mmCIF file of C-alpha atoms in Angstrom:
data_model
loop_
_atom_site.group_PDB
_atom_site.id
_atom_site.type_symbol
_atom_site.label_atom_id
_atom_site.label_comp_id
_atom_site.label_asym_id
_atom_site.label_seq_id
_atom_site.Cartn_x
_atom_site.Cartn_y
_atom_site.Cartn_z
ATOM 1 C CA MET O 1 -21.750 16.121 -29.401
ATOM 2 C CA ASN O 2 -22.722 18.603 -27.121
ATOM 3 C CA ASN O 3 -24.142 16.456 -24.972
ATOM 4 C CA VAL O 4 -21.776 14.440 -23.333
ATOM 5 C CA LYS O 5 -21.117 15.424 -20.198
ATOM 6 C CA ALA O 6 -17.695 15.298 -18.611
ATOM 7 C CA PRO O 7 -17.243 12.600 -15.395
ATOM 8 C CA THR O 8 -18.569 14.210 -12.070
ATOM 9 C CA SER O 9 -16.533 11.371 -9.778
ATOM 10 C CA ARG O 10 -12.629 10.334 -9.887
ATOM 11 C CA SER O 11 -12.594 7.001 -10.657
ATOM 12 C CA TYR O 12 -11.781 4.656 -7.822
ATOM 13 C CA GLN O 13 -7.998 3.494 -8.941
ATOM 14 C CA GLU O 14 -7.335 7.484 -8.711
ATOM 15 C CA LEU O 15 -8.643 7.559 -5.243
ATOM 16 C CA LEU O 16 -7.038 4.748 -3.909
ATOM 17 C CA ILE O 17 -3.752 5.737 -5.662
ATOM 18 C CA ALA O 18 -3.805 8.849 -4.169
ATOM 19 C CA SER O 19 -5.104 7.804 -0.544
ATOM 20 C CA LEU O 20 -2.076 5.786 -0.251
ATOM 21 C CA ARG O 21 0.051 8.370 -0.609
ATOM 22 C CA ASN O 22 -0.760 8.073 3.292
ATOM 23 C CA ALA O 23 2.331 5.552 4.004
ATOM 24 C CA GLN O 24 -0.610 4.092 6.772
ATOM 25 C CA GLU O 25 -3.031 4.035 4.118
ATOM 26 C CA SER O 26 -0.330 1.261 2.051
ATOM 27 C CA ALA O 27 1.353 -0.296 5.101
ATOM 28 C CA GLY O 28 -1.975 -1.175 5.898
ATOM 29 C CA TYR O 29 -2.970 -1.764 2.193
ATOM 30 C CA ILE O 30 0.132 -4.828 1.845
ATOM 31 C CA GLU O 31 -0.658 -6.224 5.588
ATOM 32 C CA VAL O 32 -3.948 -6.627 4.709
ATOM 33 C CA THR O 33 -3.248 -8.207 1.137
ATOM 34 C CA LEU O 34 -0.339 -10.706 3.174
ATOM 35 C CA THR O 35 -2.421 -12.116 5.934
ATOM 36 C CA GLU O 36 -5.988 -11.941 3.572
ATOM 37 C CA ALA O 37 -5.460 -13.622 0.582
ATOM 38 C CA SER O 38 -3.663 -16.324 0.176
ATOM 39 C CA ASP O 39 -6.101 -17.482 -2.120
ATOM 40 C CA GLU O 40 -5.279 -14.638 -4.480
ATOM 41 C CA PRO O 41 -1.229 -14.823 -4.603
ATOM 42 C CA LYS O 42 -1.496 -12.217 -7.883
ATOM 43 C CA LEU O 43 -3.250 -9.879 -5.848
ATOM 44 C CA LEU O 44 -0.003 -9.412 -4.025
ATOM 45 C CA GLN O 45 1.942 -8.449 -7.366
ATOM 46 C CA MET O 46 -1.238 -5.789 -8.268
ATOM 47 C CA VAL O 47 -1.609 -4.356 -4.973
ATOM 48 C CA LEU O 48 2.355 -3.902 -4.244
ATOM 49 C CA LYS O 49 1.919 -2.191 -8.165
ATOM 50 C CA ASP O 50 -0.045 0.090 -6.842
ATOM 51 C CA VAL O 51 1.685 1.396 -4.075
ATOM 52 C CA ILE O 52 4.651 1.696 -6.734
ATOM 53 C CA ASP O 53 2.478 4.437 -9.208
ATOM 54 C CA SER O 54 1.331 5.933 -6.044
ATOM 55 C CA ARG O 55 5.078 7.208 -4.459
ATOM 56 C CA LEU O 56 5.657 7.728 -8.475
ATOM 57 C CA LYS O 57 2.813 9.969 -9.036
ATOM 58 C CA PHE O 58 3.828 11.781 -5.624
ATOM 59 C CA HIS O 59 7.320 12.039 -7.065
ATOM 60 C CA ASN O 60 8.384 10.031 -3.443
ATOM 61 C CA LEU O 61 10.291 6.663 -5.385
ATOM 62 C CA SER O 62 14.071 6.369 -4.547
ATOM 63 C CA GLU O 63 15.293 4.818 -7.492
ATOM 64 C CA SER O 64 16.287 1.981 -4.996
ATOM 65 C CA ALA O 65 13.588 1.419 -4.359
ATOM 66 C CA LYS O 66 12.283 1.468 -8.056
ATOM 67 C CA LEU O 67 15.094 -1.249 -8.721
ATOM 68 C CA GLN O 68 14.095 -3.064 -6.182
ATOM 69 C CA TRP O 69 10.388 -3.259 -7.162
ATOM 70 C CA GLU O 70 11.411 -3.694 -10.867
ATOM 71 C CA LYS O 71 13.096 -7.196 -9.071
ATOM 72 C CA LEU O 72 10.750 -8.271 -7.355
ATOM 73 C CA ASP O 73 8.096 -7.979 -9.928
ATOM 74 C CA LYS O 74 9.681 -10.291 -12.429
ATOM 75 C CA MET O 75 10.120 -12.782 -9.723
ATOM 76 C CA LEU O 76 5.925 -12.539 -8.176
ATOM 77 C CA THR O 77 5.334 -12.886 -12.153
ATOM 78 C CA ALA O 78 7.399 -16.047 -11.851
ATOM 79 C CA SER O 79 5.886 -17.956 -9.039
ATOM 80 C CA SER O 80 3.546 -15.755 -8.044
ATOM 81 C CA GLY O 81 3.883 -14.780 -4.359
ATOM 82 C CA SER O 82 2.594 -18.101 -3.494
ATOM 83 C CA GLU O 83 6.796 -18.912 -1.408
ATOM 84 C CA ILE O 84 5.311 -15.195 -0.219
ATOM 85 C CA TYR O 85 2.400 -17.003 1.090
ATOM 86 C CA CYS O 86 3.937 -19.600 2.612
ATOM 87 C CA PHE O 87 6.433 -18.188 4.622
ATOM 88 C CA VAL O 88 2.928 -15.447 5.507
ATOM 89 C CA GLU O 89 0.743 -19.337 6.946
ATOM 90 C CA LEU O 90 4.094 -20.977 8.290
ATOM 91 C CA LEU O 91 4.529 -17.725 10.539
ATOM 92 C CA GLU O 92 0.891 -18.452 11.855
ATOM 93 C CA ALA O 93 1.209 -22.327 12.408
ATOM 94 C CA LEU O 94 4.525 -20.906 14.677
ATOM 95 C CA GLY O 95 2.146 -18.503 16.611
ATOM 96 C CA PHE O 96 3.086 -15.475 14.519
ATOM 97 C CA LYS O 97 1.561 -12.950 12.879
ATOM 98 C CA LEU O 98 2.508 -10.582 10.233
ATOM 99 C CA GLY O 99 2.942 -6.697 10.347
ATOM 100 C CA ILE O 100 3.518 -4.028 7.606
ATOM 101 C CA THR O 101 4.849 -0.770 9.830
ATOM 102 C CA VAL O 102 5.863 3.031 8.424
ATOM 103 C CA GLU O 103 10.199 3.568 9.467
ATOM 104 C CA ASP O 104 9.550 6.276 11.351
ATOM 105 C CA GLY O 105 11.531 9.270 8.888
ATOM 106 C CA ASP O 106 9.048 7.864 5.842
ATOM 107 C CA LEU O 107 5.911 9.807 7.118
ATOM 108 C CA GLY O 108 4.464 12.446 5.023
ATOM 109 C CA GLY O 109 3.377 15.372 5.780
ATOM 110 C CA GLU O 110 -0.094 14.238 5.004
ATOM 111 C CA SER O 111 0.713 11.035 7.419
ATOM 112 C CA GLU O 112 1.979 13.005 10.101
ATOM 113 C CA SER O 113 -0.794 15.811 10.741
ATOM 114 C CA MET O 114 -3.770 12.929 10.173
ATOM 115 C CA ILE O 115 -0.882 11.550 13.507
ATOM 116 C CA GLU O 116 -1.566 14.675 15.338
ATOM 117 C CA GLU O 117 -4.926 15.505 14.392
ATOM 118 C CA SER O 118 -6.342 11.671 15.813
ATOM 119 C CA LYS O 119 -4.407 12.584 19.221
ATOM 120 C CA LEU O 120 -5.975 15.427 19.213
ATOM 121 C CA SER O 121 -9.057 14.209 19.100
ATOM 122 C CA GLN O 122 -7.989 11.794 22.216
ATOM 123 C CA GLU O 123 -6.680 13.753 24.723
ATOM 124 C CA THR O 124 -10.678 16.089 23.201
ATOM 125 C CA ALA O 125 -12.494 12.777 24.518
ATOM 126 C CA ASN O 126 -10.270 11.651 27.460
ATOM 127 C CA LEU O 127 -11.185 16.519 28.690
#
């Protein structure tokens, strides 16, 4: 038993949950799922659960969001999210593109610093 070694890397799920702490990452994760995964409707429920799990882990989930998730989770369990993907496909057929954006007040400190670093990098590159 002394030869057992602890894993030297974190699991993919742990890294994913940590990355979803960033509101921009979460928005992109949801958007890609909505626009690219219509042939896998159950995927949306898993993606939303990952975002919820991240918010719970980092104590960033309001009671209202928790209640809304519970309600939506029940609906997605019953329907697999097929009507959501049908809605996305209708929008695309009409020439629209669905986009997920972050509400201004929802950027965590980590996200804001990443945006500032990105702006600084762009300004430096323009010099």
